[in-house]
Amino acid sequence: MTAEAPLLRVAGLRTEFHTAEGVVRAVDDVSFDIAPGEILGIVGESGSGKSVTARSILGMVHEPGRVVAGQISYRGRDLRTLPPKAMRPIRGREIGLVFQDPQSALNPVMTVRDQISEALTVHGMGRAAARERALELLEQVGIPDARRRADDYPHQFSGGMRQRVVIAIALANNPSLLIADEPTTALDVTIQAQILRLLGRLRHELGVAVLMITHDMGVVAETCDRLVVMYGGRVLERGTVEDVFRAPKSPYTHDLLAAMPRLSSDSAGARRLPSIPGAPPDPAHLPPGCPFEPRCRLAVDACAEKMPSLTVFSVDHAAACHVTAGGASIPVLDSPPAPPRRRAEGDRRPILEVTDLRINVANGRRGLWGRQDPVYAVDGVSLQVHPGETLGLVGESGCGKSTLARAIVGINEPASGAITVRTGGAVQYVFQDPSASLNPRRTIRESIDEGLEAIGVPAAERYDESVRLLERVGLNARHLERLPYAFSGGQRQRVGIARALAAKPELLVLDEPVSALDVSIQAQIINLLESLRDELDLGYLFIAHDLSVVRHLSDRIAVMYLGGIVETGEVATVYGDPRHPYTAALLASSPHPDPAAKHRERIVLTGDLPSPKNPPSGCRFRTRCPIGPIVHSDRTICIEQRPALRPAPNGAHVACHFPGELRNGEA
Amino acid sequence: MSTPPTAKRRNQTLLRYARAFRSPRGIIGAGTLLALVVVALAAPLIGPGGYDQQTSQTLVGASGQHLFGTDELGRDILVRTVYGLRTDLSLILTAVPVSLVIGTLMGLSGAVSKALGALTQRLLDIILGFPGLVLGVIIVMIIGQGWWALFFALVFAGLPGFGRMARAGLLSEQDRDYVLAARVLGVSTGRRIRRHILPNIVDPLLVQTAIFMVVAIFIEAGLSIVGLGIEPPAPSLGAMLNVGARYATTHPSYVLGPGMVLLLLALSFTLLSDALNEAAIKR
Amino acid sequence: MIRFLVRRLPVIALVLVAASMIAFLLPRLMPGDPAAAVAGPDATPEQITQVRHDLGLDRPVVEQYVVWIKGLFTGDLGQSLQYRRPVAELVGTRLESTVELAIAALIFMVIIGVGIGLIAGSTRAAWLRSAIDSVNTLLLAMPGFLVGLLMVLLFGIYFRVLPTSGEVPLSENPEIGVQYLILPALALALAPASGIARLVQTSMRAVRQQDFVDLAMAKGVPPRRIATRHVLRNSLGPALVAIGIRFGDLLAGAVVIEAIFARNGLGQLAVSSAQTADYPVVQVLIVGAVLIAVAAQLLTEIGLARLDPRVRLE
Amino acid sequence: ACTSAVDQANQASTATNEASCQPGGTLTAALASPADPSAVLSGRPGNIFWVRNIVEPLWYITKDSPEPKPLLAKSWKYENDNKTLVLTLQDGVKFHTGRAFTADDVVYTFSQVTKAGSPSNFGPIVSTWQVAATAPNTVTITAPTALDQSAPSILDVTPIIDKDTYAGIASGKQIVGTGPFTLDTYTPGAAMTLKKNPNYWQADLPKLDKIDIPVIADSTAQLAALQSGRLQLASGLTVRDATTAGDGTKFTLEKSGGIFYLLGMDITKAPLNNKQVRQAIAYAIDRERINQQVFVGIGTTSDLMWPESSPGYPKDLATKYTYDPEKAKQLIASAGATGATVDLTYAQQPILASMYSIIANNLEAIGLKPKGEALSIGDYQQRVATASFKMSYLNNAASVGQSAPVLLATLPQIRLKNNSLGYDDPRFAELSNAVTTATSATSADALRKLTEYMLDEANVQLIVAAPTTAVQAKNLTGVERTLTGSLFRNACLTKP
Ligand SMILES: Nc1ncnc2c1ncn2[C@@H]1O[C@H](COP(=O)(O)OP(=O)(O)OP(=O)(O)O)[C@@H](O)[C@H]1O
Ligand SMILES: Nc1ncnc2c1ncn2[C@@H]1O[C@H](COP(=O)(O)OP(=O)(O)OP(=O)(O)O)[C@@H](O)[C@H]1O
Ligand SMILES: [Mg+2]
Ligand SMILES: [Mg+2]
């Protein structure tokens, strides 16, 4: 316990939703404290009750939800018993809230300035003063050129800037507590780094306490003082970041940390990722005992019967587990060794060869005076994928990864350049969002049949074939006649993969196949993909924005920036010795799930990705480049010439006029 | 071990629509409509002499013998109302589905080629430029008064609504991941529309159908009011209201009888559209 | 905006040209002969032939079309066959009546529709919501002429507080004119207003789910202000689209309402001209109706852009 | 202060029926049909309230007596076995333009009547006349046949027009006559207002200052307008509304002129080519029921179109065809026409539609298969004028009160030239000519013979003759009603 009196104390919080399907206990017996000026992280997988906890604190749980038990005392006052009118001055003035999705958190029809000043006027400030303060706030959260941008509408701002505006609103009245519900989940790592840095700075300057909700252990490790681990609506562990990361006392926390692919791991290829079997529980049908019991490798009989209470291990470290409470230690989660990769003899020519590809994404509607100007979302990309090989493709959101992938499978039309596939029609696509890629009206069998039908499998053989495919991806014949809604996200992604496999591809284009999944599920899918590749000798074009996932799976990597590839080479080479300043910055921005790395020196890129509608002249990265003309005004070559991909001494290819000048963090 | 797949799917679809009829609105709407259809089918039982059985009892008020009284030619207004209901039901239950099918095909034509899609959209724009009633007047003028004129007027009037809705559905559905997935697998355009796009735009189209049924009732009535409805002596609700309005002050039951039935009919479709909409949202 | 209008020009022109051809040809496809209508009930074939020649109806159709279109560009809309007056003048004398009616109905439609929608969309009282819902459903199923008839019966005979017959132009006497407008405009507006109320209500319900409403709440904004400043403004889009589409129906509905409330507007002119096969009037009215529908659509788009800064006029 | 539109209308009508004529004031008289200035020379439903008040005829006939009453002609006499008519014109009459009215204007008017394309249907008769201005105030009309039968209604229906402005009258911009009122405003299709002619040739007339003639097509709307006090006179209510409203408490029902409702058949088309079938139809139609149900009993159901005042009116023949479905059935059976289809064309109009419904019912009852065809006015009139309707047609003609020679020359179903039924029968032509050229000695016999033949042929059947109705507020007096219009020169509004 911290010496100071807590700013906020939540004790025994229980929130329920009374739905037609029954009572959903989204939050059950949750307790924690936040001291003034402290950053407390709440981590947990999707559906674990993080957001509901945050909303419960502010009395903003959506219908049909209700806080049914517990205490929420803020500076000694129980917020639960306050009437709605009395709650209003607390909201916004005492406690600010930041949402996950900056796209939808701002009113699209009000100017940014009005939205900020509204937070002030409703608490009694005069209009003119509020408008001035709004400007100040915008500057404080780092909106460049704030005076000019203040009267713009949210859609004119990029995602990162919108999140800054939301933070400005939350901070408008100098609150003592900021609740940030996954403030960076929707953002790129580069922007995430900016926002996290901003939050850290504000905490220092204003002394505001932060309740940081996230599912990313890396973010927790880098920003929080203490953390609470939630699972199935329950707190499974809590303590200081150092304690929990060093010696987790809940098997769940332990395994979760183990299942995360790491940027620095050298095991890639040799071992599979350690993974937690099964899927998070459905909050409508929670097991009677410990919610993690069905997936827990240490579970004993007691676990299924009774929820363990929190056991205090050290001053500020407690965990709820029947096993570890008895002092048992948690054995290492072993990662299965990978079987040797089967490389079929024979044709080793690349299965996919892309040369100098340009893709115009302007919708091509004819105006009165000729066509719209072209927008090249992919501009001059060349790459190859060989059989049995995985090429990882990384880059910020909007850099053209999906556009490239869709062109390869024939959805987008190339404007110029060539896409050569070794055997026609042998490319299949796996989508990012597993629920959107399955027709909600068609059973799994019908979805898979479609693929079999397309390659001419006779109707009579399709059933056996479908079962074979499902078993291959870890499902079985029982699942065949179900509709997609009856599956979890991970299972849906397995079905998506089975459908792609149905067409007997040689190459799979995987467009962020795991980024919509929880960490524990991610590892399962990655392992599945790995074994499929090795067994079937498939080639992968694996797209992701999570550098550690890419590292684990890929043989080679290509880093993409605004329509072009800026660096490509063997994984180990590029990760170990990035030569392009963008690659270096990306690596530096990725959070490490390790509190020790918290204070490492980091390059944080400024600004946002420019629009492909009017890309910068010369080197496209120059507007954000830490070694480019914004720092060295004499480097006019960056403005004048677009650098070509050239071999670097370490074997990689880099498109930079000054390659290798900036590496892991050293400027 | 498992039930035959198609049967199961059909059951699920039916189940979904069955849910629409489980809400209070659905029950009342469907019940009212069903009752009206039964009454309309039973018209020969209610008025065995047909809708044109004239007597010399002119404009008798409502009584036990004539629930809504008699009209200016001594015909029982209840009997005529029931036959009029028959006319209206036969019109909207044929014209609206035809309009739905043609409109949907027009809306989906964009999937075949972009140019065709744009062309049909312009065509629909032009039709949309003509308000339903004006369109009706023109059609009646060309092919002459009668059931068929009303039929075509309703078909045309419905096209823009259905066409646009289908096109909006096509545009939003054809970029969905699962449609793209089918495309990557090499599924043909026709199959993609039938399997993926159509089933997913059925809900809004059904709601629109129910809504347009109400509009169709109003168009029939409106055309009758300006004297261009069904040919006398055949009754329709609108035509009866048109004539009845002339006796409104002295024989209110002449307007109120058919008026109530028209209201019930429109109400039943309004409630149905609501119920379908709710079921679609809840899906 | 100018750019937007210019970009739209080809499509608008296409629609108008097609409409003008349809408007010109369709009446001529109708059976019946305007010359016969003009010549009167007991006319002989010679009389009819003479009338046809006098009216220029015996000239080739293409020539007649070209003459008409040329006229349109010089502001000459043609001559009514029935009234032997320039169509422009005929339309002109009745324009005020219909425009006043349409605008009054539009105002009612917007005020009632948005008002009821706002109440139903922001009230927490379930009984009020279901009461409004029921009234809405009833009104939706009630065609304008039925409402009109009921009003004429009620106000014309039993509660004589507002006139139910005739009209006084607002330009002549605004105070009296408004009283003549109220009932017909209401009759015309009630059904569409309930449709709009419903749209506003459902879209308010949808907007309420959005994060920015929660953010406003988290800012401490009072519920009333949330309803008007945040929810309503973002819910008006669908209603505006509906208003744009309904405006055409409103004009068509005016045909019936004008008859019931004894107003001599364009609707009455349209019906009588159609019945006497007065082509020049009919064709101008059709083109006018299409023009208004197109204009309503453009205005809707401009309005949408005004409501929502994300919408760009292209 | 706030003005109420309802109060305003009430004030206009609070006057009760105590007959104290107030000079001045505005009469509001509604019509269901729009005015048609191009048809000033003939009768049109939309012209009945203005024609005789702006442009005046030489004389006028009211329903009280068949004798004309003087207007622009102050006196007249027949000469030469009624084949010559000498009219002496009123002195000091001026057109609204200020020009003096002379005998030449009468000559000009009748020359317009006979012109091709003229809307008047008296052309065939008037073209046999010689109209001459024998003195500035004398007009002499000479004709090959007697004028006493045809001139009264022709001169009543034909107003004297101003030759300087007649060419432009069709547009209604300028309507010039000698009448007690001048045109004030005209909104085509919607309304016309007349105002007092201060220079009217007869002193102290007219009494009213202004007449508003709005067009209100809908009967309910007219009724509402009457009851709200906006109107003092309404023509265009349905017969039923008119009889209910004009019950004598606040309003009176006024009848005048009249309309024939006729069924005409093309005798070249089977089964109507069979006389027995036509006669059967005549027996089958329940004309009394039509009169009761469609006209609330105010019409008459005689078989004859001739006025009862006609010399030698064959009264006994007027009831030849009384409703007898049994007899009709037998006739159909003996003609072998049972089950035959009879097409019946009519104009889209409530009265004709109702009438059709009853007739169809009647025909069905005797074993025929009636098939109706409702057409728009333009279509209908074209079909009738060119005899291209299918088999038979129903129509109405505002010809009640016209003499036999006039009817024989003008009524499309029975006129010899341009017969709308394509009826071409030498025997009929002979009998018709006999009536037209009859002298006072032969007229009775000729009429009887023609009547007998026509009834036997039964190709034109009079269903009902119904008067035109108007509902008049009790505070309006002095309206004179002619065959085809009202005179408001003596009309005035009364106040208690
Ligand atoms: N309106 C609601 N109706 C019914 N159940 C709800 C509702 N809102 C939330 N829940 C339930 O509460 C559970 C917890 O939801 P919550 O949003 O707190 O999860 P989370 O931890 O924030 O997950 P995520 O990472 O996806 O944001 C959900 O699994 C859901 O079942
Ligand atoms: N149809 C389109 N019309 C206009 N611009 C488009 C279109 N499709 C893509 N773009 C633009 O092309 C760029 C690349 O988009 P793409 O979806 O390929 O990015 P991405 O790298 O896959 O991003 P993410 O990580 O968010 O999926 C973006 O700036 C996007 O705005
Ligand atoms: Mg959440
Ligand atoms: Mg993408």
mmCIF file of N, CA and C in Angstrom, chain A residues 26-92:
data_model
loop_
_atom_site.group_PDB
_atom_site.id
_atom_site.type_symbol
_atom_site.label_atom_id
_atom_site.label_comp_id
_atom_site.label_asym_id
_atom_site.label_seq_id
_atom_site.Cartn_x
_atom_site.Cartn_y
_atom_site.Cartn_z
ATOM 1 N N ALA A 26 -20.151 -8.744 -16.064
ATOM 2 C CA ALA A 26 -18.982 -8.294 -16.823
ATOM 3 C C ALA A 26 -17.826 -7.942 -15.905
ATOM 4 N N VAL A 27 -18.158 -7.449 -14.710
ATOM 5 C CA VAL A 27 -17.127 -7.091 -13.751
ATOM 6 C C VAL A 27 -17.550 -7.685 -12.417
ATOM 7 N N ASP A 28 -16.620 -8.402 -11.783
ATOM 8 C CA ASP A 28 -17.014 -9.102 -10.563
ATOM 9 C C ASP A 28 -15.934 -8.941 -9.494
ATOM 10 N N ASP A 29 -16.308 -8.273 -8.427
ATOM 11 C CA ASP A 29 -15.431 -8.167 -7.267
ATOM 12 C C ASP A 29 -14.066 -7.588 -7.642
ATOM 13 N N VAL A 30 -14.090 -6.445 -8.296
ATOM 14 C CA VAL A 30 -12.839 -5.821 -8.711
ATOM 15 C C VAL A 30 -12.455 -4.747 -7.699
ATOM 16 N N SER A 31 -11.240 -4.790 -7.246
ATOM 17 C CA SER A 31 -10.782 -3.776 -6.288
ATOM 18 C C SER A 31 -9.391 -3.298 -6.683
ATOM 19 N N PHE A 32 -9.157 -2.010 -6.560
ATOM 20 C CA PHE A 32 -7.801 -1.458 -6.730
ATOM 21 C C PHE A 32 -7.804 -0.009 -6.247
ATOM 22 N N ASP A 33 -6.605 0.507 -6.071
ATOM 23 C CA ASP A 33 -6.443 1.907 -5.641
ATOM 24 C C ASP A 33 -5.590 2.640 -6.652
ATOM 25 N N ILE A 34 -5.770 3.941 -6.725
ATOM 26 C CA ILE A 34 -4.835 4.759 -7.485
ATOM 27 C C ILE A 34 -4.426 5.915 -6.603
ATOM 28 N N ALA A 35 -3.123 6.107 -6.487
ATOM 29 C CA ALA A 35 -2.637 7.230 -5.696
ATOM 30 C C ALA A 35 -2.518 8.443 -6.598
ATOM 31 N N PRO A 36 -2.523 9.643 -6.043
ATOM 32 C CA PRO A 36 -2.365 10.838 -6.880
ATOM 33 C C PRO A 36 -1.075 10.751 -7.686
ATOM 34 N N GLY A 37 -1.168 11.106 -8.951
ATOM 35 C CA GLY A 37 0.016 11.164 -9.787
ATOM 36 C C GLY A 37 0.542 9.818 -10.239
ATOM 37 N N GLU A 38 -0.187 8.768 -9.957
ATOM 38 C CA GLU A 38 0.313 7.435 -10.283
ATOM 39 C C GLU A 38 -0.289 6.945 -11.607
ATOM 40 N N ILE A 39 0.419 6.044 -12.296
ATOM 41 C CA ILE A 39 -0.183 5.426 -13.467
ATOM 42 C C ILE A 39 -0.439 3.965 -13.161
ATOM 43 N N LEU A 40 -1.736 3.622 -13.195
ATOM 44 C CA LEU A 40 -2.117 2.244 -12.936
ATOM 45 C C LEU A 40 -2.596 1.628 -14.240
ATOM 46 N N GLY A 41 -2.061 0.483 -14.585
ATOM 47 C CA GLY A 41 -2.509 -0.172 -15.809
ATOM 48 C C GLY A 41 -3.516 -1.263 -15.491
ATOM 49 N N ILE A 42 -4.551 -1.359 -16.311
ATOM 50 C CA ILE A 42 -5.424 -2.534 -16.245
ATOM 51 C C ILE A 42 -5.211 -3.284 -17.541
ATOM 52 N N VAL A 43 -4.753 -4.513 -17.473
ATOM 53 C CA VAL A 43 -4.578 -5.293 -18.702
ATOM 54 C C VAL A 43 -5.504 -6.489 -18.687
ATOM 55 N N GLY A 44 -5.824 -6.948 -19.853
ATOM 56 C CA GLY A 44 -6.690 -8.117 -19.970
ATOM 57 C C GLY A 44 -7.093 -8.271 -21.412
ATOM 58 N N GLU A 45 -7.533 -9.478 -21.729
ATOM 59 C CA GLU A 45 -7.927 -9.729 -23.105
ATOM 60 C C GLU A 45 -9.288 -9.115 -23.382
ATOM 61 N N SER A 46 -9.664 -9.180 -24.627
ATOM 62 C CA SER A 46 -10.946 -8.619 -25.019
ATOM 63 C C SER A 46 -12.070 -9.257 -24.203
ATOM 64 N N GLY A 47 -12.976 -8.429 -23.715
ATOM 65 C CA GLY A 47 -14.122 -8.942 -22.976
ATOM 66 C C GLY A 47 -13.840 -9.222 -21.521
ATOM 67 N N SER A 48 -12.650 -8.855 -21.061
ATOM 68 C CA SER A 48 -12.333 -9.182 -19.677
ATOM 69 C C SER A 48 -12.951 -8.187 -18.701
ATOM 70 N N GLY A 49 -13.563 -7.132 -19.214
ATOM 71 C CA GLY A 49 -14.281 -6.211 -18.339
ATOM 72 C C GLY A 49 -13.543 -4.919 -18.053
ATOM 73 N N LYS A 50 -12.523 -4.614 -18.836
ATOM 74 C CA LYS A 50 -11.743 -3.406 -18.593
ATOM 75 C C LYS A 50 -12.577 -2.150 -18.798
ATOM 76 N N SER A 51 -13.226 -2.076 -19.976
ATOM 77 C CA SER A 51 -13.988 -0.863 -20.290
ATOM 78 C C SER A 51 -15.160 -0.713 -19.343
ATOM 79 N N VAL A 52 -15.792 -1.809 -19.021
ATOM 80 C CA VAL A 52 -16.938 -1.722 -18.124
ATOM 81 C C VAL A 52 -16.487 -1.204 -16.761
ATOM 82 N N THR A 53 -15.321 -1.607 -16.329
ATOM 83 C CA THR A 53 -14.788 -1.087 -15.071
ATOM 84 C C THR A 53 -14.629 0.428 -15.151
ATOM 85 N N ALA A 54 -14.032 0.873 -16.246
ATOM 86 C CA ALA A 54 -13.813 2.312 -16.405
ATOM 87 C C ALA A 54 -15.131 3.061 -16.411
ATOM 88 N N ARG A 55 -16.095 2.528 -17.148
ATOM 89 C CA ARG A 55 -17.392 3.206 -17.221
ATOM 90 C C ARG A 55 -18.103 3.174 -15.869
ATOM 91 N N SER A 56 -17.930 2.093 -15.166
ATOM 92 C CA SER A 56 -18.592 1.993 -13.864
ATOM 93 C C SER A 56 -18.108 3.107 -12.935
ATOM 94 N N ILE A 57 -16.836 3.410 -13.024
ATOM 95 C CA ILE A 57 -16.291 4.445 -12.150
ATOM 96 C C ILE A 57 -16.995 5.773 -12.394
ATOM 97 N N LEU A 58 -17.247 6.064 -13.667
ATOM 98 C CA LEU A 58 -17.863 7.354 -14.008
ATOM 99 C C LEU A 58 -19.390 7.281 -14.043
ATOM 100 N N GLY A 59 -19.957 6.130 -13.690
ATOM 101 C CA GLY A 59 -21.422 6.000 -13.730
ATOM 102 C C GLY A 59 -21.947 6.077 -15.136
ATOM 103 N N MET A 60 -21.198 5.555 -16.097
ATOM 104 C CA MET A 60 -21.613 5.671 -17.499
ATOM 105 C C MET A 60 -21.772 4.310 -18.165
ATOM 106 N N VAL A 61 -22.217 3.329 -17.412
ATOM 107 C CA VAL A 61 -22.410 1.999 -18.000
ATOM 108 C C VAL A 61 -23.637 2.050 -18.899
ATOM 109 N N HIS A 62 -23.514 1.479 -20.091
ATOM 110 C CA HIS A 62 -24.636 1.510 -21.033
ATOM 111 C C HIS A 62 -25.771 0.620 -20.575
ATOM 112 N N GLU A 63 -26.980 0.962 -20.986
ATOM 113 C CA GLU A 63 -28.124 0.078 -20.813
ATOM 114 C C GLU A 63 -27.760 -1.268 -21.429
ATOM 115 N N PRO A 64 -28.179 -2.376 -20.934
ATOM 116 C CA PRO A 64 -28.924 -2.627 -19.692
ATOM 117 C C PRO A 64 -28.007 -2.914 -18.508
ATOM 118 N N GLY A 65 -26.857 -2.249 -18.484
ATOM 119 C CA GLY A 65 -25.898 -2.557 -17.425
ATOM 120 C C GLY A 65 -26.163 -1.778 -16.142
ATOM 121 N N ARG A 66 -25.730 -2.359 -15.032
ATOM 122 C CA ARG A 66 -25.923 -1.698 -13.747
ATOM 123 C C ARG A 66 -24.801 -2.086 -12.800
ATOM 124 N N VAL A 67 -24.323 -1.125 -12.047
ATOM 125 C CA VAL A 67 -23.353 -1.439 -11.011
ATOM 126 C C VAL A 67 -24.158 -1.977 -9.838
ATOM 127 N N VAL A 68 -23.929 -3.242 -9.485
ATOM 128 C CA VAL A 68 -24.803 -3.818 -8.471
ATOM 129 C C VAL A 68 -24.145 -3.907 -7.095
ATOM 130 N N ALA A 69 -22.828 -3.789 -7.054
ATOM 131 C CA ALA A 69 -22.207 -3.867 -5.736
ATOM 132 C C ALA A 69 -20.868 -3.150 -5.770
ATOM 133 N N GLY A 70 -20.380 -2.831 -4.595
ATOM 134 C CA GLY A 70 -19.037 -2.276 -4.498
ATOM 135 C C GLY A 70 -19.037 -0.802 -4.148
ATOM 136 N N GLN A 71 -17.827 -0.324 -4.011
ATOM 137 C CA GLN A 71 -17.627 1.061 -3.610
ATOM 138 C C GLN A 71 -16.700 1.711 -4.601
ATOM 139 N N ILE A 72 -17.009 2.939 -4.951
ATOM 140 C CA ILE A 72 -16.091 3.689 -5.796
ATOM 141 C C ILE A 72 -15.852 4.980 -5.051
ATOM 142 N N SER A 73 -14.813 5.043 -4.286
ATOM 143 C CA SER A 73 -14.670 6.288 -3.529
ATOM 144 C C SER A 73 -13.564 7.123 -4.137
ATOM 145 N N TYR A 74 -13.972 8.348 -4.452
ATOM 146 C CA TYR A 74 -13.048 9.302 -5.047
ATOM 147 C C TYR A 74 -12.818 10.388 -4.026
ATOM 148 N N ARG A 75 -11.594 10.548 -3.618
ATOM 149 C CA ARG A 75 -11.262 11.487 -2.543
ATOM 150 C C ARG A 75 -12.230 11.320 -1.374
ATOM 151 N N GLY A 76 -12.546 10.074 -1.100
ATOM 152 C CA GLY A 76 -13.380 9.799 0.066
ATOM 153 C C GLY A 76 -14.875 9.846 -0.185
ATOM 154 N N ARG A 77 -15.286 10.325 -1.367
ATOM 155 C CA ARG A 77 -16.733 10.358 -1.636
ATOM 156 C C ARG A 77 -17.132 9.141 -2.444
ATOM 157 N N ASP A 78 -18.232 8.505 -2.074
ATOM 158 C CA ASP A 78 -18.637 7.327 -2.855
ATOM 159 C C ASP A 78 -19.424 7.776 -4.082
ATOM 160 N N LEU A 79 -18.814 7.611 -5.235
ATOM 161 C CA LEU A 79 -19.465 8.075 -6.470
ATOM 162 C C LEU A 79 -20.727 7.278 -6.779
ATOM 163 N N ARG A 80 -20.788 6.046 -6.279
ATOM 164 C CA ARG A 80 -21.948 5.200 -6.601
ATOM 165 C C ARG A 80 -23.239 5.776 -6.055
ATOM 166 N N THR A 81 -23.138 6.457 -4.941
ATOM 167 C CA THR A 81 -24.358 6.937 -4.306
ATOM 168 C C THR A 81 -24.704 8.359 -4.730
ATOM 169 N N LEU A 82 -23.863 8.961 -5.537
ATOM 170 C CA LEU A 82 -24.143 10.346 -5.948
ATOM 171 C C LEU A 82 -25.305 10.379 -6.938
ATOM 172 N N PRO A 83 -26.202 11.348 -6.800
ATOM 173 C CA PRO A 83 -27.260 11.509 -7.811
ATOM 174 C C PRO A 83 -26.650 12.026 -9.115
ATOM 175 N N PRO A 84 -27.340 11.783 -10.246
ATOM 176 C CA PRO A 84 -26.771 12.150 -11.551
ATOM 177 C C PRO A 84 -26.309 13.602 -11.617
ATOM 178 N N LYS A 85 -27.055 14.498 -11.009
ATOM 179 C CA LYS A 85 -26.687 15.920 -11.068
ATOM 180 C C LYS A 85 -25.352 16.178 -10.387
ATOM 181 N N ALA A 86 -25.159 15.503 -9.271
ATOM 182 C CA ALA A 86 -23.935 15.721 -8.513
ATOM 183 C C ALA A 86 -22.760 15.045 -9.189
ATOM 184 N N MET A 87 -23.040 14.096 -10.073
ATOM 185 C CA MET A 87 -21.997 13.363 -10.776
ATOM 186 C C MET A 87 -21.379 14.238 -11.859
ATOM 187 N N ARG A 88 -22.178 15.177 -12.356
ATOM 188 C CA ARG A 88 -21.727 15.952 -13.507
ATOM 189 C C ARG A 88 -20.458 16.760 -13.231
ATOM 190 N N PRO A 89 -20.368 17.440 -12.093
ATOM 191 C CA PRO A 89 -19.127 18.191 -11.834
ATOM 192 C C PRO A 89 -17.916 17.272 -11.675
ATOM 193 N N ILE A 90 -18.148 16.012 -11.279
ATOM 194 C CA ILE A 90 -17.027 15.077 -11.163
ATOM 195 C C ILE A 90 -16.510 14.749 -12.554
ATOM 196 N N ARG A 91 -17.471 14.429 -13.445
ATOM 197 C CA ARG A 91 -17.084 14.085 -14.806
ATOM 198 C C ARG A 91 -16.490 15.307 -15.482
ATOM 199 N N GLY A 92 -15.384 15.132 -16.076
ATOM 200 C CA GLY A 92 -14.791 16.231 -16.826
ATOM 201 C C GLY A 92 -13.963 17.143 -15.958
#
